[in-house]
mmCIF file of N, CA and C in Angstrom:
data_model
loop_
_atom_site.group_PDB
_atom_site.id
_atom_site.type_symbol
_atom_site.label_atom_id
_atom_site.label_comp_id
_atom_site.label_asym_id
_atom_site.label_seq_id
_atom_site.Cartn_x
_atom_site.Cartn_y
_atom_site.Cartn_z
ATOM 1 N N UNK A 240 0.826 -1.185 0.000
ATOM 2 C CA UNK A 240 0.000 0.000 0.000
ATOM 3 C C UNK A 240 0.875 1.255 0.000
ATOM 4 N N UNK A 241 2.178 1.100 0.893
ATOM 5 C CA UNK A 241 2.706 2.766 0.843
ATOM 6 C C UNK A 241 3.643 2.741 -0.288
ATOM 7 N N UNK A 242 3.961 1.905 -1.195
ATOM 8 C CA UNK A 242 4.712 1.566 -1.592
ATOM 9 C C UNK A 242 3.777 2.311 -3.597
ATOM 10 N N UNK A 243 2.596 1.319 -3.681
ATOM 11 C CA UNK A 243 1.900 2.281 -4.576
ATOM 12 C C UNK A 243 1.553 3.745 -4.499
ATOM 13 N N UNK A 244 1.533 4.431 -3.083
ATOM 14 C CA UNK A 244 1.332 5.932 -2.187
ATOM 15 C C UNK A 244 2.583 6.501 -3.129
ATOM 16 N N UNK A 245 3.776 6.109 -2.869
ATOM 17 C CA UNK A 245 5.291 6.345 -2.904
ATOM 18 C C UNK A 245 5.228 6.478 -4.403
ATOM 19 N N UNK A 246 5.289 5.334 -5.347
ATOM 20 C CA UNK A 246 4.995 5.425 -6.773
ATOM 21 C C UNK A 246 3.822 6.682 -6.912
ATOM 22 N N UNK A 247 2.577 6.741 -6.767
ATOM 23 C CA UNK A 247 2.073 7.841 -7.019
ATOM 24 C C UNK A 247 2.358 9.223 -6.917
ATOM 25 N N UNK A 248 3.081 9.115 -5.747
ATOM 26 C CA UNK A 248 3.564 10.402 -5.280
ATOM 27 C C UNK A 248 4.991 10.924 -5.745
ATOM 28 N N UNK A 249 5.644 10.046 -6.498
ATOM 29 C CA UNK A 249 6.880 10.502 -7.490
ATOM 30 C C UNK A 249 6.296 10.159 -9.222
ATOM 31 N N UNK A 250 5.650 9.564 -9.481
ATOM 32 C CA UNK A 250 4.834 9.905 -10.595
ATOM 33 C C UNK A 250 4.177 10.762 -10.514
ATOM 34 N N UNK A 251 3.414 11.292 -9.790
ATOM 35 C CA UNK A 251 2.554 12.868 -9.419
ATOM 36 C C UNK A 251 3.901 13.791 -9.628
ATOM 37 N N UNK A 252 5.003 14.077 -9.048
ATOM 38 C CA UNK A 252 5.922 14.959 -8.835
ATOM 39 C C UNK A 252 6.498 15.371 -10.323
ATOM 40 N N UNK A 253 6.860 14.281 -10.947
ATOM 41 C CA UNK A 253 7.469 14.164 -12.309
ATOM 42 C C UNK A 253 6.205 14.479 -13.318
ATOM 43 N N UNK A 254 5.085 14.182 -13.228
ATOM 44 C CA UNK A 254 4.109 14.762 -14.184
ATOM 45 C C UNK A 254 3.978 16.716 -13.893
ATOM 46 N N UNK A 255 3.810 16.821 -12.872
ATOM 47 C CA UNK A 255 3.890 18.266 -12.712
ATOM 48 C C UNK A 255 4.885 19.065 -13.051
ATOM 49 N N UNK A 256 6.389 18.341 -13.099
ATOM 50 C CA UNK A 256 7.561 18.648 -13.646
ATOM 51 C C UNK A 256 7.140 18.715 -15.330
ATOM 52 N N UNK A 257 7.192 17.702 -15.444
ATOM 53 C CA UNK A 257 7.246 17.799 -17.231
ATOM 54 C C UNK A 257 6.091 18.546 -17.774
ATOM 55 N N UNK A 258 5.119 18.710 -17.247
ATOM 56 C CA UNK A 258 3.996 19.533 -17.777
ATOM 57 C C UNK A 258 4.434 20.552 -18.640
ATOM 58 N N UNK A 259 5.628 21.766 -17.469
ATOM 59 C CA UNK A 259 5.648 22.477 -18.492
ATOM 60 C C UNK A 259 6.591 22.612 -19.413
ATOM 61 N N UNK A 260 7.001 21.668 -19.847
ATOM 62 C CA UNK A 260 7.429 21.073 -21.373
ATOM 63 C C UNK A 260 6.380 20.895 -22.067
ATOM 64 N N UNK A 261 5.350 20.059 -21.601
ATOM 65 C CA UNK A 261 4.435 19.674 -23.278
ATOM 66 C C UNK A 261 3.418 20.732 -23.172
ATOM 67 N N UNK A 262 3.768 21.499 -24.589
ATOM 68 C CA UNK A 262 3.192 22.878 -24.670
ATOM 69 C C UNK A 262 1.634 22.213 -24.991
ATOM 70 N N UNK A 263 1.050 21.667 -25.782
ATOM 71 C CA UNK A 263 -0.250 21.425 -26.576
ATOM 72 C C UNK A 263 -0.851 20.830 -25.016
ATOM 73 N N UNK A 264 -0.830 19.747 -24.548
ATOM 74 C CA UNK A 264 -1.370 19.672 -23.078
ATOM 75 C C UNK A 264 -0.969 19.442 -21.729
ATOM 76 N N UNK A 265 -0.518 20.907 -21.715
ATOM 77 C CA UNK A 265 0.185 21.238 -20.285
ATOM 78 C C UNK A 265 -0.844 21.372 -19.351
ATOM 79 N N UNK A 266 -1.891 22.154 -19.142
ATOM 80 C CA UNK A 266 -2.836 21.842 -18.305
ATOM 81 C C UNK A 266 -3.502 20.384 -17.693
ATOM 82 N N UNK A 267 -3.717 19.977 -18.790
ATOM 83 C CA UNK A 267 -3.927 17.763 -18.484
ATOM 84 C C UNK A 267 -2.918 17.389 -17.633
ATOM 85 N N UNK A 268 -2.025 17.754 -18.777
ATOM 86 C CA UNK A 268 -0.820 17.041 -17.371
ATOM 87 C C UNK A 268 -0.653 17.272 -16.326
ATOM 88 N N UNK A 269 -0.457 18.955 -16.108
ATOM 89 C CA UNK A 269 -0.474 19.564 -14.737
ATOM 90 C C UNK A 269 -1.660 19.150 -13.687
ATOM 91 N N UNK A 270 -2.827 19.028 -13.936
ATOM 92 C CA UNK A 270 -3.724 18.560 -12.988
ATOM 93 C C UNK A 270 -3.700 17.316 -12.909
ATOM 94 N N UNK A 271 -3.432 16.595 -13.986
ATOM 95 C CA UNK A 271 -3.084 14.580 -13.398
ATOM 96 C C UNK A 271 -2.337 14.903 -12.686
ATOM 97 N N UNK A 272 -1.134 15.224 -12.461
ATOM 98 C CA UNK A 272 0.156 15.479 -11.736
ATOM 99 C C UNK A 272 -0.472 16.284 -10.284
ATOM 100 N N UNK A 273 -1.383 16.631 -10.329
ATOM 101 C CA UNK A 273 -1.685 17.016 -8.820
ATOM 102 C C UNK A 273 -2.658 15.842 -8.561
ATOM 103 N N UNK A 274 -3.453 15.556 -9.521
ATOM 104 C CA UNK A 274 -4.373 14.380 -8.497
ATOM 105 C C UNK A 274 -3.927 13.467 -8.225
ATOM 106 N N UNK A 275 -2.086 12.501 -8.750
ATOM 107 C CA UNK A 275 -1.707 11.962 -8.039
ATOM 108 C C UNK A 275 -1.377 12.051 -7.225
ATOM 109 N N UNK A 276 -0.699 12.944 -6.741
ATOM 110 C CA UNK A 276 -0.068 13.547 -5.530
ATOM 111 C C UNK A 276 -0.848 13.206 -4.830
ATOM 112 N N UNK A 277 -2.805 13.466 -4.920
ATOM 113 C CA UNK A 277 -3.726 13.781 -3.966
ATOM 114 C C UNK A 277 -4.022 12.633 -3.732
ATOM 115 N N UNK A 278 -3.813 11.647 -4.861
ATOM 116 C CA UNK A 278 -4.337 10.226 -4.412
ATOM 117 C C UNK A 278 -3.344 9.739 -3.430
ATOM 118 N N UNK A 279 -1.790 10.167 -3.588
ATOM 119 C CA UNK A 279 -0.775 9.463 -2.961
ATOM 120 C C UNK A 279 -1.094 9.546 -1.393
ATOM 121 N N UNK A 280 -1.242 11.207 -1.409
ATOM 122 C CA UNK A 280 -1.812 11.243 -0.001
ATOM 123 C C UNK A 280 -2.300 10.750 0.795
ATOM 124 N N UNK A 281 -3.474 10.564 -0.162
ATOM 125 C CA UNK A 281 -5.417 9.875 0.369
ATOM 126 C C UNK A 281 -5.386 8.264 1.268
ATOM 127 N N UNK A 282 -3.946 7.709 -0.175
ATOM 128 C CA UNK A 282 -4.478 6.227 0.081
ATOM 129 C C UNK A 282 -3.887 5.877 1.420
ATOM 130 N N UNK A 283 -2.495 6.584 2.232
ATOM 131 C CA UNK A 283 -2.781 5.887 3.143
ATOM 132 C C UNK A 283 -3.063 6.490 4.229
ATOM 133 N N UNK A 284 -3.871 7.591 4.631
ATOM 134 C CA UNK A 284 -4.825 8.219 5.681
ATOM 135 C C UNK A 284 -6.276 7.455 5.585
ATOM 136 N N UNK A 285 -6.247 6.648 4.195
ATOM 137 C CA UNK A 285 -7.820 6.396 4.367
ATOM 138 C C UNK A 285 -7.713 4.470 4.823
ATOM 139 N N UNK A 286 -6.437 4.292 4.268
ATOM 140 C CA UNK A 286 -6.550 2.766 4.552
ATOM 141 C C UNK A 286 -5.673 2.408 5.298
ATOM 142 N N UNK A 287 -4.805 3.150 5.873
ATOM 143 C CA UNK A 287 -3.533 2.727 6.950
ATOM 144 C C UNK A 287 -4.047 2.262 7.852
ATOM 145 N N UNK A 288 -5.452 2.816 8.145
ATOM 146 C CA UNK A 288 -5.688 2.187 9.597
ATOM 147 C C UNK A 288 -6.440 0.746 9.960
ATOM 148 N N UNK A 289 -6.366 0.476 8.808
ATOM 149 C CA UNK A 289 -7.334 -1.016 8.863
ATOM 150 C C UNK A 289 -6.660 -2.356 9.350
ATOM 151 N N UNK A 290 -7.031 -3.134 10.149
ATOM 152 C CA UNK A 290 -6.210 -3.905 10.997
ATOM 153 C C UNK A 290 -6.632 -5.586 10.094
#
């Protein structure tokens, strides 16, 4: 689980990076690149705690 968090959250980092390189859809990218981040966040505040 933190391990896909971790992957999301440096795939989130690097999409927001390269965004503004790709001129035609820099916006797409830029907001995927934050909703991973947001997912990276999410997943383990919402499921860390499950026993």
């Amino acid at each position: 689980m933190y391990l896909i968090a971790l992957i999301l959250f440096v795939g989130g980092i690097f999409l927001i990076g390269i965004s503004f390189s790709i001129a035609p859809i820099q916006a797409l990218v830029f907001i995927l690149g934050i909703l991973c981040v947001a997912a990276a966040l999410a997943i383990p505040v919402h499921l860390g705690n499950r026993a």
